[in-house]
Amino acid sequence: TGITYNSSGNKLISFTISNANCSNNATASLYVEETPIADFTSDAPQCTGLPVNFTNIGDSVNVSYEWTFGENGTPANSVEEDPLGIIYSLEGTKEIQLITTNVNSGCTDTIVKTITINQTPDVSFTSTAPVCGNNGVDFQNTGSSGSEWNFTWDFGENAMPTSSTAENPVGIMYSEGGLKTVNLQITDGTCSNTYFGAIQIHEFPEINAGIDTTICADASVQIGTPEIIGYTYQWTPSATLDQGNIAQPTASPEAQITQYKLLVTDAATSCTSLDTIIVSMLPPAIADAGPDLEICFGDSIQIGTALIEGQTYLWTPNSGLIENERPNPVVSPESTLIYTVHTNFAGCDTVRDDVRVIVHPLPDIKATGTNNQDTVETAQGDVAQLLATGGIQYEWLPAESLDNSWIYNPSASPDATTLYTVTGTDVYGCVNSDDVLVLVRIPGLYIPSAFTPNDDGRNDVFYIRSKGTVHFELNVFNRNGALIYHSKSPHEGWDGTVQGTGKKVPTGAYLYQTKGEFSDGEKFNDSGVINLIR
């Protein structure tokens, strides 16, 4: 018994019986069927709850299969060549048996192998939702727990923070309300599981405290937006509001900048929203035209004060005024005038102020000789007395030939004919000037080159000044040679008219001729051109 063959086929069996004297032999033929080979592989190790697939790698022709998947396998058995989707509900080592049978001979082969099934974690959680997003949500893991597990949370849209690796995260905030999908994954590095759960976050109440605004000094403004039914409103600070618990109170701030905070509560959910509005109040406009001023005729002066940022300016009247929209323009009125500045912040009340600019006329400064003449004659070496009127302070130029150039009546001793200019100042500090000619006579004749017969009382007559003449004659001719003036007296002169008719001759050059005799017996005879200027 117990004879085995390691190959199939026909076998010749020989049986011999013998004793000491005789023997006998019998033979027979035996056919040995082929035994099938049983073997398999799988995609284990795997996690509980996940399918395991088995693959036959033994004989596959004229054979049948009988699988047994071990403890907690679903299904427990199979006759498929390659059974798929075997699921294990518990972790551990599983003993898998495959019996392969030749369908013709009934010969069988059996193989037993083990596979490992790891535990898939349970995943679930609870939370403190529904809540208001700004109150924070706490999450509690209710699945697999312990240090061997790792936890990964994704809190969904608008979450702060968006994720966590804590087992039980707390205080998760949401910036917007609505239904949020939260997922939790638990893993040990081999097996993992994920749970998706939805939580409800209450919507934040709509809120709008209004747009930041600027108002005029001591003005009021309505803030906020229309009321929404079911909301309650609370403003702070409320001292400068007509009502602190309505949607649109009237603000009358006292400070230059006031920030109002609005807290809105949804009575249905107790959720709140916060918004702010800044109300800036402009200071009162300041109109300052400056102090009253005094100027001299023809002068300019600046009025007003420095610019106040944000204020607009307008000056009236326009007379003598340049740049009437400046805070401190330059004015040059021709007579005493009151200027008014109108100023305000855009859209606010206008305030005004006045400034009086007194215009003093220039002093009537006159420079003459002591006998009130415009031209003073003196002999070389003599002294001529000058006189200034119309002011309280004087300065004479040139000063070199004067005994004192700072008095009203200096004495002049020029060596030659000199034009003196006096500048006079009155009690208001206004200045003006005038001239006087000191004509220095050297014995003989003095003949001017021009005169101006314009009836201003100065140089209106053409005289030939002579000293010590006993005979004298003056003739004036026009450009055609006609005699238009004749005199034999050195004290008489030509006034620019045709003698005897009073007809004025035009501007131009005229020929003169003079002759006579000095008291020392010396005769003179001179001619030339005199320029008449009107």
Short mmCIF file of C-alpha atoms in Angstrom, two decimals:
data_model
loop_
_atom_site.label_atom_id
_atom_site.label_comp_id
_atom_site.label_asym_id
_atom_site.label_seq_id
_atom_site.Cartn_x
_atom_site.Cartn_y
_atom_site.Cartn_z
CA THR A 1 0.00 0.00 0.00
CA GLY A 2 0.91 3.72 -0.23
CA ILE A 3 2.62 3.40 -3.59
CA THR A 4 2.79 6.80 -5.33
CA TYR A 5 3.85 7.78 -8.80
CA ASN A 6 5.49 11.08 -9.70
CA SER A 7 4.29 10.88 -13.29
CA SER A 8 1.23 9.74 -15.09
CA GLY A 9 0.88 7.04 -17.75
CA ASN A 10 0.84 3.19 -18.12
CA LYS A 11 2.76 1.32 -15.44
CA LEU A 12 3.84 -2.42 -15.75
CA ILE A 13 3.41 -4.12 -12.43
CA SER A 14 5.43 -7.37 -11.79
CA PHE A 15 4.68 -9.62 -8.74
CA THR A 16 6.97 -12.52 -7.89
CA ILE A 17 6.46 -15.20 -5.14
CA SER A 18 9.29 -17.63 -4.35
CA ASN A 19 10.52 -20.11 -1.72
CA ALA A 20 13.79 -21.95 -1.36
CA ASN A 21 13.09 -24.26 -4.18
CA CYS A 22 10.59 -22.65 -6.56
CA SER A 23 9.27 -19.28 -7.74
CA ASN A 24 6.43 -17.91 -9.83
CA ASN A 25 5.80 -14.46 -11.44
CA ALA A 26 2.72 -12.57 -12.49
CA THR A 27 2.51 -9.25 -14.42
CA ALA A 28 -0.25 -6.70 -14.97
CA SER A 29 -0.64 -3.23 -16.59
CA LEU A 30 -1.77 -0.12 -14.53
CA TYR A 31 -2.62 3.34 -15.86
CA VAL A 32 -1.84 6.31 -13.52
CA GLU A 33 -3.90 9.44 -14.14
CA GLU A 34 -2.24 12.93 -14.10
CA THR A 35 -2.75 14.88 -10.85
CA PRO A 36 -3.59 18.65 -11.43
CA ILE A 37 -1.46 21.47 -9.87
CA ALA A 38 -3.25 23.91 -7.53
CA ASP A 39 -1.73 27.43 -6.96
CA PHE A 40 -2.94 31.06 -6.78
CA THR A 41 -2.00 34.70 -6.01
CA SER A 42 -4.00 37.68 -4.66
CA ASP A 43 -3.76 41.48 -4.33
CA ALA A 44 -3.70 41.18 -0.53
CA PRO A 45 -2.77 42.57 1.91
CA GLN A 46 -5.93 44.64 1.86
CA CYS A 47 -8.09 46.62 4.24
CA THR A 48 -11.36 45.52 5.77
CA GLY A 49 -14.32 46.44 3.70
CA LEU A 50 -12.28 46.63 0.50
CA PRO A 51 -12.36 43.85 -2.15
CA VAL A 52 -9.62 41.20 -2.47
CA ASN A 53 -9.08 39.64 -5.92
CA PHE A 54 -7.67 36.08 -6.38
CA THR A 55 -5.92 34.76 -9.49
CA ASN A 56 -5.39 31.03 -10.35
CA ILE A 57 -1.80 30.31 -11.43
CA GLY A 58 -2.12 26.48 -11.41
CA ASP A 59 -3.67 24.19 -14.01
CA SER A 60 -6.56 25.61 -15.95
CA VAL A 61 -7.50 22.85 -18.49
CA ASN A 62 -10.08 20.13 -17.70
CA VAL A 63 -10.12 21.12 -14.10
CA SER A 64 -12.63 22.51 -11.60
CA TYR A 65 -12.00 24.79 -8.59
CA GLU A 66 -13.20 24.91 -5.05
CA TRP A 67 -12.20 27.97 -3.07
CA THR A 68 -12.58 28.53 0.64
CA PHE A 69 -11.79 32.15 1.70
CA GLY A 70 -11.44 31.77 5.41
CA GLU A 71 -12.95 33.56 8.40
CA ASN A 72 -15.25 36.57 7.77
CA GLY A 73 -14.87 36.39 3.99
CA THR A 74 -17.84 37.37 1.89
CA PRO A 75 -18.61 35.25 0.02
CA ALA A 76 -17.13 32.33 1.97
CA ASN A 77 -16.62 30.06 -1.11
CA SER A 78 -16.30 30.21 -4.86
CA VAL A 79 -15.91 27.84 -7.84
CA GLU A 80 -14.64 30.57 -10.18
CA GLU A 81 -11.17 30.24 -11.65
CA ASP A 82 -10.33 33.85 -10.61
CA PRO A 83 -12.78 34.98 -7.95
CA LEU A 84 -13.00 38.78 -7.49
CA GLY A 85 -14.32 41.19 -4.83
CA ILE A 86 -13.95 39.06 -1.73
CA ILE A 87 -14.57 41.37 1.25
CA TYR A 88 -13.47 40.83 4.84
CA SER A 89 -15.29 42.53 7.68
CA LEU A 90 -12.60 41.89 10.30
CA GLU A 91 -8.87 42.33 10.27
CA GLY A 92 -6.40 39.47 10.76
CA THR A 93 -4.63 36.57 8.98
CA LYS A 94 -6.95 34.68 6.66
CA GLU A 95 -6.32 31.02 5.51
CA ILE A 96 -7.27 30.53 1.86
CA GLN A 97 -7.70 27.01 0.41
CA LEU A 98 -7.91 26.08 -3.28
CA ILE A 99 -8.80 22.50 -4.40
CA THR A 100 -8.21 21.86 -8.10
CA THR A 101 -9.87 18.69 -9.55
CA ASN A 102 -9.28 17.03 -12.93
CA VAL A 103 -12.79 16.63 -14.28
CA ASN A 104 -11.88 13.45 -16.22
CA SER A 105 -10.04 11.46 -13.60
CA GLY A 106 -11.30 13.05 -10.43
CA CYS A 107 -7.72 13.60 -9.28
CA THR A 108 -7.28 16.63 -7.05
CA ASP A 109 -4.60 18.98 -5.68
CA THR A 110 -5.01 21.22 -2.69
CA ILE A 111 -3.06 24.35 -1.70
CA VAL A 112 -3.46 26.53 1.38
CA LYS A 113 -2.06 30.09 1.66
CA THR A 114 -2.58 32.95 4.11
CA ILE A 115 -3.30 36.61 3.43
CA THR A 116 -3.32 39.63 5.75
CA ILE A 117 -6.37 41.89 6.15
CA ASN A 118 -5.73 45.26 7.86
CA GLN A 119 -8.32 47.24 9.73
CA THR A 120 -10.08 50.04 7.77
CA PRO A 121 -10.86 52.93 10.17
CA ASP A 122 -14.38 53.96 10.99
CA VAL A 123 -15.02 57.62 10.10
CA SER A 124 -17.75 59.89 11.41
CA PHE A 125 -18.00 63.16 13.30
CA THR A 126 -20.39 65.49 15.04
CA SER A 127 -20.26 69.30 15.39
CA THR A 128 -21.82 72.18 17.27
CA ALA A 129 -23.43 73.47 14.04
CA PRO A 130 -25.71 75.13 13.15
CA VAL A 131 -24.11 78.30 14.48
CA CYS A 132 -23.28 81.80 13.30
CA GLY A 133 -20.02 81.81 11.42
CA ASN A 134 -18.34 84.26 13.75
CA ASN A 135 -19.17 82.13 16.78
CA GLY A 136 -16.93 79.24 15.68
CA VAL A 137 -17.76 75.56 15.13
CA ASP A 138 -16.32 72.71 17.25
CA PHE A 139 -15.89 69.26 15.62
CA GLN A 140 -15.81 65.88 17.47
CA ASN A 141 -14.40 62.72 15.84
CA THR A 142 -16.76 59.80 16.51
CA GLY A 143 -14.89 57.22 14.40
CA SER A 144 -11.60 55.36 14.99
CA SER A 145 -9.53 57.03 17.63
CA GLY A 146 -6.07 56.71 19.05
CA SER A 147 -2.49 57.67 18.44
CA GLU A 148 -2.04 55.13 15.62
CA TRP A 149 -4.41 57.13 13.42
CA ASN A 150 -3.80 60.36 11.51
CA PHE A 151 -6.64 62.83 10.93
CA THR A 152 -7.11 65.27 8.03
CA TRP A 153 -10.02 67.75 8.02
CA ASP A 154 -11.26 69.93 5.14
CA PHE A 155 -13.82 72.44 6.48
CA GLY A 156 -15.26 73.64 3.15
CA GLU A 157 -15.86 77.10 1.68
CA ASN A 158 -15.14 80.33 3.59
CA ALA A 159 -13.63 78.48 6.56
CA MET A 160 -10.89 80.00 8.70
CA PRO A 161 -8.71 77.94 8.90
CA THR A 162 -9.55 75.83 5.87
CA SER A 163 -8.05 72.59 7.25
CA SER A 164 -6.70 70.86 10.37
CA THR A 165 -4.86 67.70 11.48
CA ALA A 166 -6.23 67.74 15.03
CA GLU A 167 -8.50 64.86 16.04
CA ASN A 168 -11.11 67.24 17.49
CA PRO A 169 -10.62 70.78 16.03
CA VAL A 170 -12.47 73.66 17.68
CA GLY A 171 -13.32 77.29 16.91
CA ILE A 172 -13.58 77.03 13.12
CA MET A 173 -14.95 80.37 11.80
CA TYR A 174 -16.90 80.97 8.58
CA SER A 175 -16.96 84.34 6.81
CA GLU A 176 -20.20 83.53 4.96
CA GLY A 177 -23.25 81.48 5.84
CA GLY A 178 -24.77 78.54 4.00
CA LEU A 179 -24.47 74.75 3.72
CA LYS A 180 -20.82 73.65 4.09
CA THR A 181 -19.44 70.23 3.09
CA VAL A 182 -16.87 69.01 5.61
CA ASN A 183 -14.76 65.88 5.07
CA LEU A 184 -12.66 63.90 7.54
CA GLN A 185 -10.04 61.36 6.46
CA ILE A 186 -8.57 58.89 8.97
CA THR A 187 -5.53 56.79 8.03
CA ASP A 188 -2.74 54.75 9.59
CA GLY A 189 -0.60 54.91 6.47
CA THR A 190 -1.96 51.62 5.14
CA CYS A 191 -5.71 51.89 5.36
CA SER A 192 -7.77 55.04 5.21
CA ASN A 193 -11.38 56.09 5.13
CA THR A 194 -13.14 59.37 4.41
CA TYR A 195 -16.44 60.74 5.60
CA PHE A 196 -18.29 63.67 4.01
CA GLY A 197 -20.75 65.54 6.18
CA ALA A 198 -22.77 68.73 5.73
CA ILE A 199 -23.19 71.44 8.36
CA GLN A 200 -25.35 74.54 8.31
CA ILE A 201 -23.87 77.98 9.02
CA HIS A 202 -26.40 80.72 9.62
CA GLU A 203 -26.20 83.60 7.17
CA PHE A 204 -24.78 86.84 8.52
CA PRO A 205 -27.36 89.61 8.57
CA GLU A 206 -27.02 92.14 5.77
CA ILE A 207 -25.37 95.34 6.96
CA ASN A 208 -24.37 98.69 5.50
CA ALA A 209 -23.58 101.60 7.76
CA GLY A 210 -23.31 103.86 4.70
CA ILE A 211 -20.51 105.49 2.76
CA ASP A 212 -17.93 107.59 4.59
CA THR A 213 -18.98 111.20 4.23
CA THR A 214 -17.87 114.78 4.90
CA ILE A 215 -20.25 117.44 6.24
CA CYS A 216 -20.07 121.15 6.92
CA ALA A 217 -19.34 122.52 10.36
CA ASP A 218 -22.18 122.00 12.86
CA ALA A 219 -24.27 120.19 10.23
CA SER A 220 -26.19 116.91 10.51
CA VAL A 221 -26.37 113.91 8.19
CA GLN A 222 -28.43 110.73 8.01
CA ILE A 223 -26.35 107.55 8.14
CA GLY A 224 -27.10 103.87 7.64
CA THR A 225 -29.43 102.19 5.10
CA PRO A 226 -33.13 101.27 5.12
CA GLU A 227 -34.37 98.92 7.84
CA ILE A 228 -34.73 95.16 7.22
CA ILE A 229 -37.60 93.52 9.09
CA GLY A 230 -36.38 91.03 11.70
CA TYR A 231 -33.12 92.86 12.36
CA THR A 232 -32.22 94.92 15.41
CA TYR A 233 -29.76 97.82 15.22
CA GLN A 234 -27.33 99.28 17.73
CA TRP A 235 -25.04 102.27 16.99
CA THR A 236 -22.05 103.44 19.03
CA PRO A 237 -21.25 106.08 20.07
CA SER A 238 -24.87 107.11 20.34
CA ALA A 239 -24.46 110.43 22.16
CA THR A 240 -24.41 112.46 18.91
CA LEU A 241 -27.22 110.45 17.24
CA ASP A 242 -30.90 111.28 17.49
CA GLN A 243 -31.58 107.55 18.05
CA GLY A 244 -29.02 104.82 18.60
CA ASN A 245 -31.22 101.78 17.89
CA ILE A 246 -32.72 102.46 14.45
CA ALA A 247 -31.43 101.67 10.96
CA GLN A 248 -30.99 105.27 9.78
CA PRO A 249 -30.30 107.72 12.60
CA THR A 250 -29.34 111.37 12.13
CA ALA A 251 -25.78 112.13 13.19
CA SER A 252 -24.75 115.54 14.54
CA PRO A 253 -21.07 114.96 15.38
CA GLU A 254 -19.10 117.36 17.53
CA ALA A 255 -15.60 116.12 16.70
CA GLN A 256 -13.82 116.76 13.42
CA ILE A 257 -13.69 112.99 12.72
CA THR A 258 -16.21 110.54 14.23
CA GLN A 259 -16.36 106.80 13.56
CA TYR A 260 -19.79 105.27 14.12
CA LYS A 261 -20.08 101.47 14.56
CA LEU A 262 -23.26 99.61 13.65
CA LEU A 263 -24.05 96.18 15.15
CA VAL A 264 -26.93 94.37 13.38
CA THR A 265 -28.53 91.25 14.96
CA ASP A 266 -30.79 88.78 13.15
CA ALA A 267 -33.49 87.98 15.70
CA ALA A 268 -34.13 84.55 14.11
CA THR A 269 -30.57 83.25 14.48
CA SER A 270 -28.97 85.74 16.91
CA CYS A 271 -26.20 86.19 14.32
CA THR A 272 -24.55 89.62 14.18
CA SER A 273 -22.71 91.76 11.64
CA LEU A 274 -20.55 94.83 12.27
CA ASP A 275 -19.86 97.77 9.96
CA THR A 276 -18.48 101.27 10.42
CA ILE A 277 -18.87 104.70 8.82
CA ILE A 278 -16.59 107.72 9.26
CA VAL A 279 -18.21 111.16 9.32
CA SER A 280 -15.69 113.95 8.83
CA MET A 281 -16.80 117.46 9.78
CA LEU A 282 -15.18 120.45 8.13
CA PRO A 283 -14.09 123.27 10.42
CA PRO A 284 -15.97 126.57 10.16
CA ALA A 285 -14.72 128.65 7.28
CA ILE A 286 -12.51 131.56 8.38
CA ALA A 287 -12.67 134.85 6.52
CA ASP A 288 -9.78 137.16 7.39
CA ALA A 289 -9.19 140.05 5.02
CA GLY A 290 -6.40 141.34 7.23
CA PRO A 291 -6.00 144.70 9.00
CA ASP A 292 -6.84 148.01 7.31
CA LEU A 293 -3.92 149.34 5.31
CA GLU A 294 -2.58 152.62 3.95
CA ILE A 295 -0.67 153.09 0.72
CA CYS A 296 0.44 155.91 -1.51
CA PHE A 297 -1.09 156.50 -4.91
CA GLY A 298 0.48 154.18 -7.50
CA ASP A 299 1.73 151.66 -4.92
CA SER A 300 0.60 148.06 -4.46
CA ILE A 301 0.03 146.07 -1.29
CA GLN A 302 -0.91 142.52 -0.33
CA ILE A 303 -4.17 141.96 1.54
CA GLY A 304 -5.69 138.88 3.19
CA THR A 305 -3.93 136.09 5.08
CA ALA A 306 -2.42 132.67 4.43
CA LEU A 307 -4.28 129.90 2.61
CA ILE A 308 -6.48 127.56 4.65
CA GLU A 309 -6.47 124.22 2.85
CA GLY A 310 -9.85 123.32 1.35
CA GLN A 311 -11.33 126.84 1.48
CA THR A 312 -12.28 128.75 -1.66
CA TYR A 313 -11.78 132.52 -1.92
CA LEU A 314 -13.38 135.31 -3.93
CA TRP A 315 -12.53 139.02 -3.53
CA THR A 316 -14.73 141.93 -4.58
CA PRO A 317 -14.69 144.48 -6.14
CA ASN A 318 -12.28 143.78 -9.01
CA SER A 319 -10.96 147.35 -9.20
CA GLY A 320 -7.18 147.36 -8.78
CA LEU A 321 -7.27 143.62 -8.01
CA ILE A 322 -5.27 140.83 -9.64
CA GLU A 323 -6.06 137.12 -9.03
CA ASN A 324 -9.29 137.59 -7.12
CA GLU A 325 -9.46 133.89 -6.11
CA ARG A 326 -6.26 133.94 -4.05
CA PRO A 327 -6.37 134.13 -0.24
CA ASN A 328 -3.88 137.03 -0.25
CA PRO A 329 -3.96 138.96 -3.54
CA VAL A 330 -1.99 142.11 -4.39
CA VAL A 331 -4.10 145.24 -4.90
CA SER A 332 -3.32 148.69 -6.28
CA PRO A 333 -6.48 150.80 -6.05
CA GLU A 334 -6.47 154.32 -7.43
CA SER A 335 -8.49 155.61 -4.48
CA THR A 336 -9.50 154.48 -1.02
CA LEU A 337 -11.48 151.24 -1.36
CA ILE A 338 -13.00 148.51 0.80
CA TYR A 339 -12.26 144.96 -0.38
CA THR A 340 -14.41 142.01 0.77
CA VAL A 341 -13.27 138.38 0.87
CA HIS A 342 -15.95 135.67 0.50
CA THR A 343 -14.77 132.23 1.61
CA ASN A 344 -16.24 128.79 2.29
CA PHE A 345 -15.68 125.07 2.11
CA ALA A 346 -17.35 123.55 -0.95
CA GLY A 347 -21.08 123.26 -0.36
CA CYS A 348 -20.93 125.05 3.00
CA ASP A 349 -21.98 128.53 4.15
CA THR A 350 -20.00 131.52 2.93
CA VAL A 351 -18.43 133.92 5.44
CA ARG A 352 -17.08 137.40 4.70
CA ASP A 353 -14.60 139.94 5.98
CA ASP A 354 -13.58 143.43 4.85
CA VAL A 355 -10.35 145.37 4.65
CA ARG A 356 -10.09 149.10 3.98
CA VAL A 357 -7.18 150.19 1.81
CA ILE A 358 -6.65 153.92 2.23
CA VAL A 359 -4.92 155.54 -0.76
CA HIS A 360 -3.06 158.75 0.04
CA PRO A 361 -2.40 161.12 -2.85
CA LEU A 362 1.20 161.88 -3.65
CA PRO A 363 2.43 165.11 -2.06
CA ASP A 364 2.52 168.21 -4.27
CA ILE A 365 6.24 168.75 -4.13
CA LYS A 366 7.45 172.02 -5.67
CA ALA A 367 11.07 173.10 -6.17
CA THR A 368 11.68 176.79 -6.85
CA GLY A 369 13.87 179.72 -5.99
CA THR A 370 12.96 182.02 -3.14
CA ASN A 371 10.87 184.14 -5.51
CA ASN A 372 8.91 181.07 -6.69
CA GLN A 373 10.63 180.93 -10.04
CA ASP A 374 11.32 177.62 -11.86
CA THR A 375 14.69 178.84 -13.09
CA VAL A 376 17.08 180.64 -10.76
CA GLU A 377 19.75 182.82 -12.31
CA THR A 378 23.03 183.45 -10.55
CA ALA A 379 26.48 184.51 -11.46
CA GLN A 380 29.37 182.11 -11.19
CA GLY A 381 30.62 182.20 -7.58
CA ASP A 382 27.34 183.56 -6.18
CA VAL A 383 24.86 181.66 -3.99
CA ALA A 384 21.34 180.75 -5.11
CA GLN A 385 18.65 180.10 -2.51
CA LEU A 386 16.43 177.05 -3.26
CA LEU A 387 13.06 176.24 -1.71
CA ALA A 388 10.96 173.04 -1.51
CA THR A 389 7.34 172.83 -0.40
CA GLY A 390 4.66 170.15 -0.05
CA GLY A 391 6.43 167.68 2.24
CA ILE A 392 7.84 167.21 5.72
CA GLN A 393 11.14 165.66 4.71
CA TYR A 394 13.36 166.38 1.70
CA GLU A 395 16.39 165.16 -0.14
CA TRP A 396 18.15 167.23 -2.85
CA LEU A 397 20.32 165.87 -5.63
CA PRO A 398 23.00 166.46 -6.64
CA ALA A 399 24.20 167.23 -3.14
CA GLU A 400 27.82 168.28 -3.90
CA SER A 401 27.13 172.03 -4.41
CA LEU A 402 24.53 172.37 -1.61
CA ASP A 403 25.20 173.45 1.94
CA ASN A 404 22.69 170.82 3.23
CA SER A 405 20.83 168.41 0.94
CA TRP A 406 18.35 167.31 3.66
CA ILE A 407 16.59 170.62 4.37
CA TYR A 408 13.75 172.36 2.57
CA ASN A 409 15.78 175.53 1.74
CA PRO A 410 19.39 174.70 0.92
CA SER A 411 21.85 177.21 -0.58
CA ALA A 412 23.31 176.23 -3.96
CA SER A 413 26.76 177.31 -5.19
CA PRO A 414 27.23 175.48 -8.50
CA ASP A 415 30.13 176.26 -10.80
CA ALA A 416 27.96 175.63 -13.80
CA THR A 417 24.29 175.53 -14.64
CA THR A 418 22.75 172.66 -12.65
CA LEU A 419 19.33 170.98 -12.53
CA TYR A 420 18.47 170.15 -8.91
CA THR A 421 15.86 167.48 -8.05
CA VAL A 422 14.17 167.39 -4.67
CA THR A 423 12.34 164.29 -3.39
CA GLY A 424 9.77 165.10 -0.73
CA THR A 425 8.01 162.80 1.73
CA ASP A 426 4.72 163.66 3.43
CA VAL A 427 3.31 162.54 6.78
CA TYR A 428 2.04 159.27 5.21
CA GLY A 429 5.40 158.34 3.80
CA CYS A 430 4.33 159.14 0.24
CA VAL A 431 6.97 160.65 -2.00
CA ASN A 432 7.09 162.88 -5.06
CA SER A 433 9.72 165.00 -6.73
CA ASP A 434 10.27 168.24 -8.66
CA ASP A 435 13.13 170.06 -10.41
CA VAL A 436 14.56 173.57 -10.36
CA LEU A 437 17.24 174.89 -12.72
CA VAL A 438 20.03 177.06 -11.37
CA LEU A 439 21.33 179.04 -14.37
CA VAL A 440 24.89 180.14 -13.79
CA ARG A 441 25.72 183.22 -15.80
CA ILE A 442 29.22 183.90 -17.02
CA PRO A 443 29.63 187.55 -18.12
CA GLY A 444 28.26 187.64 -21.67
CA LEU A 445 25.35 185.85 -23.28
CA TYR A 446 23.50 182.69 -22.38
CA ILE A 447 21.49 181.28 -25.24
CA PRO A 448 19.34 178.14 -24.67
CA SER A 449 19.04 175.50 -27.37
CA ALA A 450 15.29 174.85 -26.90
CA PHE A 451 12.13 176.00 -25.15
CA THR A 452 8.62 174.60 -24.56
CA PRO A 453 5.79 177.14 -24.96
CA ASN A 454 3.07 174.86 -23.52
CA ASP A 455 1.78 177.24 -20.86
CA ASP A 456 2.97 175.11 -17.93
CA GLY A 457 4.83 178.09 -16.48
CA ARG A 458 8.23 176.54 -17.11
CA ASN A 459 10.53 177.43 -20.02
CA ASP A 460 7.59 178.87 -21.95
CA VAL A 461 9.60 181.80 -23.46
CA PHE A 462 12.84 181.92 -25.43
CA TYR A 463 15.09 184.46 -23.68
CA ILE A 464 18.67 185.39 -24.47
CA ARG A 465 20.14 186.08 -21.07
CA SER A 466 22.77 188.76 -21.09
CA LYS A 467 24.77 190.47 -18.44
CA GLY A 468 25.75 194.11 -18.68
CA THR A 469 24.35 194.87 -22.12
CA VAL A 470 23.78 198.48 -23.16
CA HIS A 471 22.48 197.67 -26.61
CA PHE A 472 20.50 194.57 -27.51
CA GLU A 473 18.56 193.20 -30.49
CA LEU A 474 16.93 189.78 -31.12
CA ASN A 475 15.40 188.55 -34.39
CA VAL A 476 13.76 185.15 -35.06
CA PHE A 477 13.16 183.79 -38.59
CA ASN A 478 11.18 180.78 -39.85
CA ARG A 479 12.66 178.18 -42.18
CA ASN A 480 11.63 180.33 -45.16
CA GLY A 481 13.61 183.25 -43.84
CA ALA A 482 10.62 185.36 -42.88
CA LEU A 483 10.99 187.51 -39.74
CA ILE A 484 8.44 186.37 -37.16
CA TYR A 485 9.83 188.07 -34.01
CA HIS A 486 11.87 191.21 -33.23
CA SER A 487 12.86 192.80 -29.89
CA LYS A 488 15.39 195.32 -28.61
CA SER A 489 14.93 194.50 -24.93
CA PRO A 490 16.89 191.69 -23.22
CA HIS A 491 13.96 191.35 -20.82
CA GLU A 492 11.59 190.37 -23.57
CA GLY A 493 11.50 186.93 -25.24
CA TRP A 494 9.80 185.02 -27.98
CA ASP A 495 6.68 183.09 -26.85
CA GLY A 496 6.44 180.83 -29.96
CA THR A 497 3.91 182.93 -31.90
CA VAL A 498 4.09 185.17 -34.95
CA GLN A 499 4.65 188.57 -33.41
CA GLY A 500 1.58 190.76 -33.53
CA THR A 501 -0.81 187.99 -34.58
CA GLY A 502 -0.78 185.55 -31.66
CA LYS A 503 -0.63 182.66 -34.15
CA LYS A 504 1.34 179.73 -32.74
CA VAL A 505 4.07 178.36 -34.93
CA PRO A 506 4.57 174.58 -35.14
CA THR A 507 7.24 172.51 -33.45
CA GLY A 508 10.54 172.81 -35.24
CA ALA A 509 13.88 174.58 -35.53
CA TYR A 510 13.97 178.38 -36.00
CA LEU A 511 16.87 180.71 -36.82
CA TYR A 512 17.72 183.44 -34.33
CA GLN A 513 20.09 186.41 -34.64
CA THR A 514 21.20 188.63 -31.79
CA LYS A 515 23.58 191.56 -31.65
CA GLY A 516 24.43 194.37 -29.28
CA GLU A 517 27.06 195.82 -27.01
CA PHE A 518 28.17 195.02 -23.45
CA SER A 519 28.72 197.75 -20.90
CA ASP A 520 32.48 197.27 -21.22
CA GLY A 521 32.24 198.31 -24.88
CA GLU A 522 32.60 194.78 -26.30
CA LYS A 523 30.21 194.14 -29.15
CA PHE A 524 28.49 190.83 -29.84
CA ASN A 525 26.81 189.39 -32.91
CA ASP A 526 25.62 185.78 -32.77
CA SER A 527 23.18 183.55 -34.61
CA GLY A 528 22.02 179.95 -34.39
CA VAL A 529 19.05 177.63 -34.12
CA ILE A 530 16.46 177.51 -31.36
CA ASN A 531 14.32 174.33 -31.10
CA LEU A 532 10.64 174.92 -30.32
CA ILE A 533 9.01 171.93 -28.63
CA ARG A 534 5.33 171.77 -27.87
#
